[in-house]
Amino acid sequence: MFPVNFQKRSKMLSNTKSASGGNKINIIFAGEGGQGILTITKIFTSAAFKSGLDVAYIPSFGVEQRGTPLVAFITLDNSPLRYPKFDVADYVVVLQSRAVEAVSQFISPNTKVIFDSSTINFALLPKTSIQLFGIPATSIATSKYNPRSFNLIILGYLSKVFNLKPDLVFSEVMLLLGKKFKSKEAEAENKEAFYAGYEMVPERDNFSKAVFKPRQGAILVKGHGKSGEILPSRCKGCGICIAKCPVAALSFGEELGVLATPVPKVDLERCIACGNCRNFCPDAAISIDKI
Ligand code: SF4
Ligand code: SF4
């Protein structure tokens, strides 16, 4: 939890009109447990606080576990913030279809709804949400960077929307996540994803197709003398199996695993059943054998 600061001032919000009037901006972040929503919310609020804004950050979740909706309430103000509770959000940032219901009641026609258009079909959003901003973050992260960087793409975009200096925000990313970047290359890749989000122009219509879908149950595959099993309930989308496959038979598919990141799919024609994917997967989420 970040403290509410009653001292610092900033003109940062002066260009941003609140739906509720005045300079107070009410924001909701929503996604699933395991997606890193609380992490990017902490980074965002910390950067806003260090930029001189008054900040309130109230995470809210029921059963704290992966795959359940998770919501965080944020209020920013450039004058003393006295009462952070709100009924209508100025901005809703929603990253998984299973979290839409949890935020619907806070959306008015004036609410700007920023959503991952590659995982959420815009038709699922409440009818009151008429100001839509689609960012196909999961699709871009998976095809250009790494699946788990989708939330950095969103964070980069939000930095632009709220006039936060990107270098300051990324220094907060490094403070909280730096140790998780296992190499300089990984750090550079995630930084690139963040700045790509910063430069992104959102979709206002003609939204991307929401091709990435949460998957329940095992994925069973069979053919070309092999059979295999991939368990989305265990797969964290780390990509180790893809990197270790000697014949490039694995790639990320469109089914989402336990962290709402894509799980691998296998091309059984290419696969030589070497066992590398099973042996290297840290979560025992994949196995392919000869039959
Ligand atoms: S068994 Fe070997 S060849 Fe087949 S997908 Fe796994 S790593 Fe690739
Ligand atoms: S199957 Fe295992 S190694 Fe492959 S992406 Fe999922 S968790 Fe990582």
mmCIF file of C-alpha atoms and ligand atoms in Angstrom:
data_model
loop_
_atom_site.group_PDB
_atom_site.id
_atom_site.type_symbol
_atom_site.label_atom_id
_atom_site.label_comp_id
_atom_site.label_asym_id
_atom_site.label_seq_id
_atom_site.Cartn_x
_atom_site.Cartn_y
_atom_site.Cartn_z
ATOM 1 C CA MET A 1 0.000 0.000 0.000
ATOM 2 C CA PHE A 2 1.346 3.423 -0.878
ATOM 3 C CA PRO A 3 0.782 6.353 1.438
ATOM 4 C CA VAL A 4 -1.477 9.189 0.393
ATOM 5 C CA ASN A 5 0.732 12.257 0.064
ATOM 6 C CA PHE A 6 -0.887 15.511 1.094
ATOM 7 C CA GLN A 7 2.189 17.636 0.485
ATOM 8 C CA LYS A 8 3.372 17.427 -3.070
ATOM 9 C CA ARG A 9 1.725 19.207 -5.976
ATOM 10 C CA SER A 10 1.893 18.803 -9.702
ATOM 11 C CA LYS A 11 0.235 20.286 -12.762
ATOM 12 C CA MET A 12 0.457 16.877 -14.375
ATOM 13 C CA LEU A 13 -3.270 16.223 -14.320
ATOM 14 C CA SER A 14 -4.217 19.663 -15.555
ATOM 15 C CA ASN A 15 -4.790 18.296 -19.076
ATOM 16 C CA THR A 16 -6.809 15.341 -17.860
ATOM 17 C CA LYS A 17 -10.513 15.976 -17.280
ATOM 18 C CA SER A 18 -12.172 13.929 -14.603
ATOM 19 C CA ALA A 19 -15.603 12.429 -15.342
ATOM 20 C CA SER A 20 -16.586 13.412 -11.821
ATOM 21 C CA GLY A 21 -15.357 17.024 -12.220
ATOM 22 C CA GLY A 22 -12.255 18.630 -10.726
ATOM 23 C CA ASN A 23 -8.794 17.138 -10.968
ATOM 24 C CA LYS A 24 -9.339 13.904 -9.088
ATOM 25 C CA ILE A 25 -8.852 10.946 -11.418
ATOM 26 C CA ASN A 26 -10.368 7.609 -10.432
ATOM 27 C CA ILE A 27 -8.883 4.542 -12.054
ATOM 28 C CA ILE A 28 -9.601 0.813 -11.793
ATOM 29 C CA PHE A 29 -7.111 -1.868 -12.835
ATOM 30 C CA ALA A 30 -8.627 -5.325 -13.261
ATOM 31 C CA GLY A 31 -7.369 -8.695 -14.367
ATOM 32 C CA GLU A 32 -6.718 -12.122 -12.944
ATOM 33 C CA GLY A 33 -4.599 -13.253 -10.047
ATOM 34 C CA GLY A 34 -1.205 -14.241 -11.477
ATOM 35 C CA GLN A 35 -1.316 -11.707 -14.334
ATOM 36 C CA GLY A 36 0.859 -9.220 -12.469
ATOM 37 C CA ILE A 37 -1.951 -6.662 -12.111
ATOM 38 C CA LEU A 38 -0.940 -5.711 -8.589
ATOM 39 C CA THR A 39 2.683 -5.408 -9.682
ATOM 40 C CA ILE A 40 2.000 -2.956 -12.502
ATOM 41 C CA THR A 41 -0.468 -1.106 -10.284
ATOM 42 C CA LYS A 42 2.227 -0.659 -7.635
ATOM 43 C CA ILE A 43 4.711 0.532 -10.251
ATOM 44 C CA PHE A 44 2.167 2.951 -11.742
ATOM 45 C CA THR A 45 1.126 4.448 -8.392
ATOM 46 C CA SER A 46 4.704 4.684 -7.152
ATOM 47 C CA ALA A 47 5.735 6.564 -10.318
ATOM 48 C CA ALA A 48 2.708 8.876 -9.989
ATOM 49 C CA PHE A 49 3.602 9.565 -6.355
ATOM 50 C CA LYS A 50 7.226 10.319 -7.246
ATOM 51 C CA SER A 51 5.935 12.652 -9.959
ATOM 52 C CA GLY A 52 4.334 14.809 -7.279
ATOM 53 C CA LEU A 53 0.742 13.551 -7.302
ATOM 54 C CA ASP A 54 -1.368 12.593 -4.348
ATOM 55 C CA VAL A 55 -2.075 8.887 -4.721
ATOM 56 C CA ALA A 56 -4.417 6.383 -3.119
ATOM 57 C CA TYR A 57 -4.070 2.708 -3.993
ATOM 58 C CA ILE A 58 -6.555 0.150 -2.683
ATOM 59 C CA PRO A 59 -6.214 -3.421 -3.976
ATOM 60 C CA SER A 60 -9.263 -5.624 -3.619
ATOM 61 C CA PHE A 61 -9.504 -9.347 -4.116
ATOM 62 C CA GLY A 62 -11.523 -12.159 -2.615
ATOM 63 C CA VAL A 63 -9.942 -15.550 -2.731
ATOM 64 C CA GLU A 64 -6.325 -14.756 -3.519
ATOM 65 C CA GLN A 65 -5.434 -17.289 -6.146
ATOM 66 C CA ARG A 66 -4.520 -17.532 -9.756
ATOM 67 C CA GLY A 67 -7.334 -17.324 -12.258
ATOM 68 C CA THR A 68 -9.704 -15.295 -10.058
ATOM 69 C CA PRO A 69 -10.672 -11.665 -10.786
ATOM 70 C CA LEU A 70 -8.530 -9.077 -9.100
ATOM 71 C CA VAL A 71 -9.288 -5.360 -8.915
ATOM 72 C CA ALA A 72 -7.275 -2.359 -7.701
ATOM 73 C CA PHE A 73 -8.766 1.084 -7.072
ATOM 74 C CA ILE A 74 -6.499 4.079 -7.627
ATOM 75 C CA THR A 75 -7.106 7.773 -7.177
ATOM 76 C CA LEU A 76 -4.691 10.441 -8.394
ATOM 77 C CA ASP A 77 -5.013 14.116 -7.557
ATOM 78 C CA ASN A 78 -2.890 17.192 -8.021
ATOM 79 C CA SER A 79 -4.410 18.774 -4.938
ATOM 80 C CA PRO A 80 -4.793 17.227 -1.494
ATOM 81 C CA LEU A 81 -6.652 13.954 -1.770
ATOM 82 C CA ARG A 82 -9.167 13.582 1.028
ATOM 83 C CA TYR A 83 -11.611 10.855 0.064
ATOM 84 C CA PRO A 84 -10.435 8.163 -2.360
ATOM 85 C CA LYS A 85 -13.659 6.118 -2.508
ATOM 86 C CA PHE A 86 -15.607 6.376 -5.763
ATOM 87 C CA ASP A 87 -18.624 4.880 -7.523
ATOM 88 C CA VAL A 88 -17.771 5.782 -11.128
ATOM 89 C CA ALA A 89 -14.327 5.387 -12.666
ATOM 90 C CA ASP A 90 -12.736 7.892 -15.029
ATOM 91 C CA TYR A 91 -10.560 5.092 -16.424
ATOM 92 C CA VAL A 92 -10.955 1.325 -16.337
ATOM 93 C CA VAL A 93 -7.999 -0.824 -17.370
ATOM 94 C CA VAL A 94 -9.183 -4.403 -17.874
ATOM 95 C CA LEU A 95 -6.907 -7.198 -19.035
ATOM 96 C CA GLN A 96 -8.937 -10.412 -18.874
ATOM 97 C CA SER A 97 -12.497 -11.252 -19.914
ATOM 98 C CA ARG A 98 -13.172 -12.969 -16.566
ATOM 99 C CA ALA A 99 -12.543 -9.604 -14.833
ATOM 100 C CA VAL A 100 -15.051 -7.603 -16.899
ATOM 101 C CA GLU A 101 -18.000 -8.379 -14.629
ATOM 102 C CA ALA A 102 -16.090 -7.137 -11.575
ATOM 103 C CA VAL A 103 -15.698 -3.633 -13.061
ATOM 104 C CA SER A 104 -18.947 -3.203 -15.011
ATOM 105 C CA GLN A 105 -20.757 -1.276 -12.270
ATOM 106 C CA PHE A 106 -18.016 1.400 -12.234
ATOM 107 C CA ILE A 107 -18.307 2.202 -15.948
ATOM 108 C CA SER A 108 -20.332 5.193 -17.174
ATOM 109 C CA PRO A 109 -20.519 6.625 -20.709
ATOM 110 C CA ASN A 110 -17.737 9.045 -19.662
ATOM 111 C CA THR A 111 -15.414 6.252 -18.516
ATOM 112 C CA LYS A 112 -12.450 5.550 -20.749
ATOM 113 C CA VAL A 113 -12.068 1.788 -20.974
ATOM 114 C CA ILE A 114 -8.581 0.551 -21.866
ATOM 115 C CA PHE A 115 -8.620 -3.175 -22.598
ATOM 116 C CA ASP A 116 -6.477 -5.938 -24.054
ATOM 117 C CA SER A 117 -8.278 -6.391 -27.358
ATOM 118 C CA SER A 118 -6.445 -9.636 -28.086
ATOM 119 C CA THR A 119 -7.981 -11.341 -25.025
ATOM 120 C CA ILE A 120 -11.282 -9.448 -24.532
ATOM 121 C CA ASN A 121 -13.983 -9.275 -27.183
ATOM 122 C CA PHE A 122 -15.215 -5.658 -27.017
ATOM 123 C CA ALA A 123 -18.815 -6.949 -27.239
ATOM 124 C CA LEU A 124 -18.353 -8.420 -23.735
ATOM 125 C CA LEU A 125 -17.837 -4.950 -22.262
ATOM 126 C CA PRO A 126 -20.953 -3.329 -20.764
ATOM 127 C CA LYS A 127 -23.153 -1.305 -23.130
ATOM 128 C CA THR A 128 -22.381 1.842 -21.093
ATOM 129 C CA SER A 129 -18.723 1.661 -22.159
ATOM 130 C CA ILE A 130 -18.654 3.791 -25.285
ATOM 131 C CA GLN A 131 -15.137 5.209 -24.988
ATOM 132 C CA LEU A 132 -13.053 2.181 -25.841
ATOM 133 C CA PHE A 133 -9.282 2.032 -26.278
ATOM 134 C CA GLY A 134 -8.004 -1.355 -27.434
ATOM 135 C CA ILE A 135 -4.398 -2.418 -26.939
ATOM 136 C CA PRO A 136 -3.699 -5.937 -28.298
ATOM 137 C CA ALA A 137 -1.028 -6.394 -25.654
ATOM 138 C CA THR A 138 -1.018 -10.196 -25.373
ATOM 139 C CA SER A 139 -0.780 -10.608 -29.122
ATOM 140 C CA ILE A 140 2.085 -8.093 -29.493
ATOM 141 C CA ALA A 141 3.962 -9.424 -26.452
ATOM 142 C CA THR A 142 3.713 -13.006 -27.716
ATOM 143 C CA SER A 143 4.737 -12.280 -31.293
ATOM 144 C CA LYS A 144 7.477 -9.675 -30.634
ATOM 145 C CA TYR A 145 8.779 -9.981 -27.065
ATOM 146 C CA ASN A 146 7.726 -12.560 -24.478
ATOM 147 C CA PRO A 147 4.143 -13.354 -23.424
ATOM 148 C CA ARG A 148 4.647 -12.092 -19.885
ATOM 149 C CA SER A 149 5.619 -8.623 -21.072
ATOM 150 C CA PHE A 150 2.007 -7.853 -22.054
ATOM 151 C CA ASN A 151 1.480 -5.929 -18.829
ATOM 152 C CA LEU A 152 4.578 -3.792 -19.503
ATOM 153 C CA ILE A 153 3.054 -2.830 -22.856
ATOM 154 C CA ILE A 154 -0.077 -1.720 -20.994
ATOM 155 C CA LEU A 155 2.031 0.092 -18.389
ATOM 156 C CA GLY A 156 3.936 1.915 -21.142
ATOM 157 C CA TYR A 157 0.675 3.037 -22.730
ATOM 158 C CA LEU A 158 -0.684 4.240 -19.367
ATOM 159 C CA SER A 159 2.505 6.232 -18.754
ATOM 160 C CA LYS A 160 1.712 8.180 -21.918
ATOM 161 C CA VAL A 161 -1.972 8.625 -21.046
ATOM 162 C CA PHE A 162 -1.179 10.002 -17.600
ATOM 163 C CA ASN A 163 1.819 12.111 -18.646
ATOM 164 C CA LEU A 164 4.254 10.148 -16.499
ATOM 165 C CA LYS A 165 7.877 10.331 -17.600
ATOM 166 C CA PRO A 166 8.655 6.940 -19.170
ATOM 167 C CA ASP A 167 12.207 6.823 -17.797
ATOM 168 C CA LEU A 168 10.868 7.356 -14.282
ATOM 169 C CA VAL A 169 8.242 4.630 -14.723
ATOM 170 C CA PHE A 170 10.774 2.181 -16.132
ATOM 171 C CA SER A 171 13.130 2.879 -13.220
ATOM 172 C CA GLU A 172 10.224 1.797 -10.975
ATOM 173 C CA VAL A 173 9.868 -1.340 -13.133
ATOM 174 C CA MET A 174 13.533 -2.097 -12.473
ATOM 175 C CA LEU A 175 13.122 -1.509 -8.730
ATOM 176 C CA LEU A 176 10.293 -4.017 -8.481
ATOM 177 C CA LEU A 177 11.047 -6.483 -11.270
ATOM 178 C CA GLY A 178 14.730 -5.987 -12.078
ATOM 179 C CA LYS A 179 15.842 -9.092 -10.185
ATOM 180 C CA LYS A 180 13.372 -11.215 -12.160
ATOM 181 C CA PHE A 181 15.007 -10.277 -15.459
ATOM 182 C CA LYS A 182 17.492 -13.108 -15.674
ATOM 183 C CA SER A 183 19.827 -11.481 -18.196
ATOM 184 C CA LYS A 184 20.643 -8.160 -19.817
ATOM 185 C CA GLU A 185 18.871 -9.450 -22.927
ATOM 186 C CA ALA A 186 15.709 -10.136 -20.912
ATOM 187 C CA GLU A 187 15.892 -6.657 -19.391
ATOM 188 C CA ALA A 188 16.339 -5.093 -22.845
ATOM 189 C CA GLU A 189 13.429 -7.083 -24.251
ATOM 190 C CA ASN A 190 11.084 -6.007 -21.466
ATOM 191 C CA LYS A 191 12.242 -2.404 -21.774
ATOM 192 C CA GLU A 192 11.493 -2.524 -25.488
ATOM 193 C CA ALA A 193 8.005 -3.868 -24.765
ATOM 194 C CA PHE A 194 7.396 -1.042 -22.271
ATOM 195 C CA TYR A 195 8.470 1.674 -24.720
ATOM 196 C CA ALA A 196 6.462 0.052 -27.517
ATOM 197 C CA GLY A 197 3.419 0.468 -25.246
ATOM 198 C CA TYR A 198 4.395 4.087 -24.614
ATOM 199 C CA GLU A 199 4.361 4.789 -28.351
ATOM 200 C CA MET A 200 1.244 2.766 -29.079
ATOM 201 C CA VAL A 201 -1.777 4.243 -30.806
ATOM 202 C CA PRO A 202 -4.852 2.493 -29.382
ATOM 203 C CA GLU A 203 -7.540 0.880 -31.479
ATOM 204 C CA ARG A 204 -10.753 2.950 -31.324
ATOM 205 C CA ASP A 205 -12.767 0.663 -33.601
ATOM 206 C CA ASN A 206 -11.853 -2.296 -35.810
ATOM 207 C CA PHE A 207 -10.556 -3.950 -32.675
ATOM 208 C CA SER A 208 -8.206 -6.908 -32.905
ATOM 209 C CA LYS A 209 -9.835 -10.319 -32.731
ATOM 210 C CA ALA A 210 -9.813 -11.674 -29.179
ATOM 211 C CA VAL A 211 -8.118 -14.907 -30.216
ATOM 212 C CA PHE A 212 -6.407 -15.690 -26.888
ATOM 213 C CA LYS A 213 -8.786 -17.616 -24.637
ATOM 214 C CA PRO A 214 -8.460 -19.061 -21.127
ATOM 215 C CA ARG A 215 -8.260 -22.850 -21.317
ATOM 216 C CA GLN A 216 -9.805 -25.273 -18.851
ATOM 217 C CA GLY A 217 -8.512 -28.839 -18.792
ATOM 218 C CA ALA A 218 -5.635 -30.594 -20.501
ATOM 219 C CA ILE A 219 -4.731 -30.193 -24.172
ATOM 220 C CA LEU A 220 -4.323 -33.683 -25.632
ATOM 221 C CA VAL A 221 -2.575 -34.130 -28.968
ATOM 222 C CA LYS A 222 -2.070 -37.252 -31.078
ATOM 223 C CA GLY A 223 -0.668 -37.980 -34.535
ATOM 224 C CA HIS A 224 2.428 -38.888 -36.579
ATOM 225 C CA GLY A 225 3.176 -41.736 -34.155
ATOM 226 C CA LYS A 226 3.233 -39.488 -31.083
ATOM 227 C CA SER A 227 0.873 -38.359 -28.365
ATOM 228 C CA GLY A 228 1.232 -35.601 -25.835
ATOM 229 C CA GLU A 229 -0.362 -33.620 -23.070
ATOM 230 C CA ILE A 230 -0.055 -29.928 -22.217
ATOM 231 C CA LEU A 231 -1.518 -28.697 -18.934
ATOM 232 C CA PRO A 232 -2.581 -25.017 -19.050
ATOM 233 C CA SER A 233 -3.346 -25.145 -15.309
ATOM 234 C CA ARG A 234 0.417 -25.494 -14.734
ATOM 235 C CA CYS A 235 1.962 -23.658 -17.688
ATOM 236 C CA LYS A 236 3.353 -20.227 -16.828
ATOM 237 C CA GLY A 237 4.245 -19.322 -20.408
ATOM 238 C CA CYS A 238 7.970 -19.142 -19.655
ATOM 239 C CA GLY A 239 8.927 -20.407 -23.126
ATOM 240 C CA ILE A 240 11.737 -22.693 -21.880
ATOM 241 C CA CYS A 241 10.309 -25.695 -23.743
ATOM 242 C CA ILE A 242 10.156 -23.668 -26.954
ATOM 243 C CA ALA A 243 13.788 -22.605 -26.551
ATOM 244 C CA LYS A 244 14.919 -26.186 -25.805
ATOM 245 C CA CYS A 245 13.101 -27.929 -28.656
ATOM 246 C CA PRO A 246 15.817 -28.999 -31.137
ATOM 247 C CA VAL A 247 13.510 -29.029 -34.163
ATOM 248 C CA ALA A 248 11.367 -25.916 -33.555
ATOM 249 C CA ALA A 249 8.236 -28.030 -33.126
ATOM 250 C CA LEU A 250 6.880 -25.793 -30.353
ATOM 251 C CA SER A 251 5.493 -22.270 -30.510
ATOM 252 C CA PHE A 252 3.054 -20.246 -28.435
ATOM 253 C CA GLY A 253 -0.589 -20.959 -29.237
ATOM 254 C CA GLU A 254 -3.813 -19.094 -28.463
ATOM 255 C CA GLU A 255 -4.897 -20.910 -25.316
ATOM 256 C CA LEU A 256 -4.079 -19.126 -22.060
ATOM 257 C CA GLY A 257 -2.542 -20.850 -19.068
ATOM 258 C CA VAL A 258 -2.470 -20.267 -15.346
ATOM 259 C CA LEU A 259 -0.983 -16.756 -15.595
ATOM 260 C CA ALA A 260 -3.222 -15.799 -18.535
ATOM 261 C CA THR A 261 -0.233 -16.128 -20.853
ATOM 262 C CA PRO A 262 -0.266 -18.351 -23.966
ATOM 263 C CA VAL A 263 0.687 -21.996 -23.586
ATOM 264 C CA PRO A 264 2.761 -23.806 -26.232
ATOM 265 C CA LYS A 265 1.283 -25.748 -29.119
ATOM 266 C CA VAL A 266 3.145 -28.568 -30.804
ATOM 267 C CA ASP A 267 3.650 -29.499 -34.443
ATOM 268 C CA LEU A 268 3.683 -33.303 -34.140
ATOM 269 C CA GLU A 269 4.955 -33.756 -37.695
ATOM 270 C CA ARG A 270 8.194 -31.989 -36.756
ATOM 271 C CA CYS A 271 8.449 -33.370 -33.216
ATOM 272 C CA ILE A 272 11.013 -36.166 -32.775
ATOM 273 C CA ALA A 273 9.808 -37.079 -29.254
ATOM 274 C CA CYS A 274 13.202 -36.248 -27.752
ATOM 275 C CA GLY A 275 11.719 -35.460 -24.344
ATOM 276 C CA ASN A 276 13.476 -32.092 -23.953
ATOM 277 C CA CYS A 277 10.258 -30.181 -23.347
ATOM 278 C CA ARG A 278 9.211 -32.519 -20.535
ATOM 279 C CA ASN A 279 12.690 -32.568 -19.015
ATOM 280 C CA PHE A 280 13.176 -28.799 -19.017
ATOM 281 C CA CYS A 281 9.684 -27.622 -18.108
ATOM 282 C CA PRO A 282 9.932 -26.356 -14.521
ATOM 283 C CA ASP A 283 6.222 -27.006 -13.920
ATOM 284 C CA ALA A 284 5.712 -30.496 -15.384
ATOM 285 C CA ALA A 285 3.232 -28.950 -17.808
ATOM 286 C CA ILE A 286 4.165 -30.719 -21.038
ATOM 287 C CA SER A 287 5.019 -34.236 -22.179
ATOM 288 C CA ILE A 288 5.228 -35.824 -25.618
ATOM 289 C CA ASP A 289 5.961 -39.492 -26.265
ATOM 290 C CA LYS A 290 6.175 -41.990 -29.120
ATOM 291 C CA ILE A 291 3.230 -44.387 -29.324
HETATM 292 S S1 SF4 B 1 9.561 -33.873 -27.498
HETATM 293 FE FE1 SF4 B 1 11.433 -32.835 -28.231
HETATM 294 S S2 SF4 B 1 11.039 -32.489 -30.399
HETATM 295 FE FE2 SF4 B 1 9.054 -32.915 -29.472
HETATM 296 S S3 SF4 B 1 8.228 -30.917 -28.946
HETATM 297 FE FE3 SF4 B 1 9.287 -31.678 -27.121
HETATM 298 S S4 SF4 B 1 11.346 -30.812 -27.287
HETATM 299 FE FE4 SF4 B 1 10.418 -30.633 -29.316
HETATM 300 S S1 SF4 B 2 5.038 -25.910 -20.872
HETATM 301 FE FE1 SF4 B 2 6.495 -25.576 -19.186
HETATM 302 S S2 SF4 B 2 8.401 -24.893 -20.167
HETATM 303 FE FE2 SF4 B 2 6.744 -24.677 -21.676
HETATM 304 S S3 SF4 B 2 6.034 -22.556 -21.489
HETATM 305 FE FE3 SF4 B 2 4.739 -23.816 -20.158
HETATM 306 S S4 SF4 B 2 5.712 -23.747 -18.146
HETATM 307 FE FE4 SF4 B 2 7.239 -23.040 -19.614
#
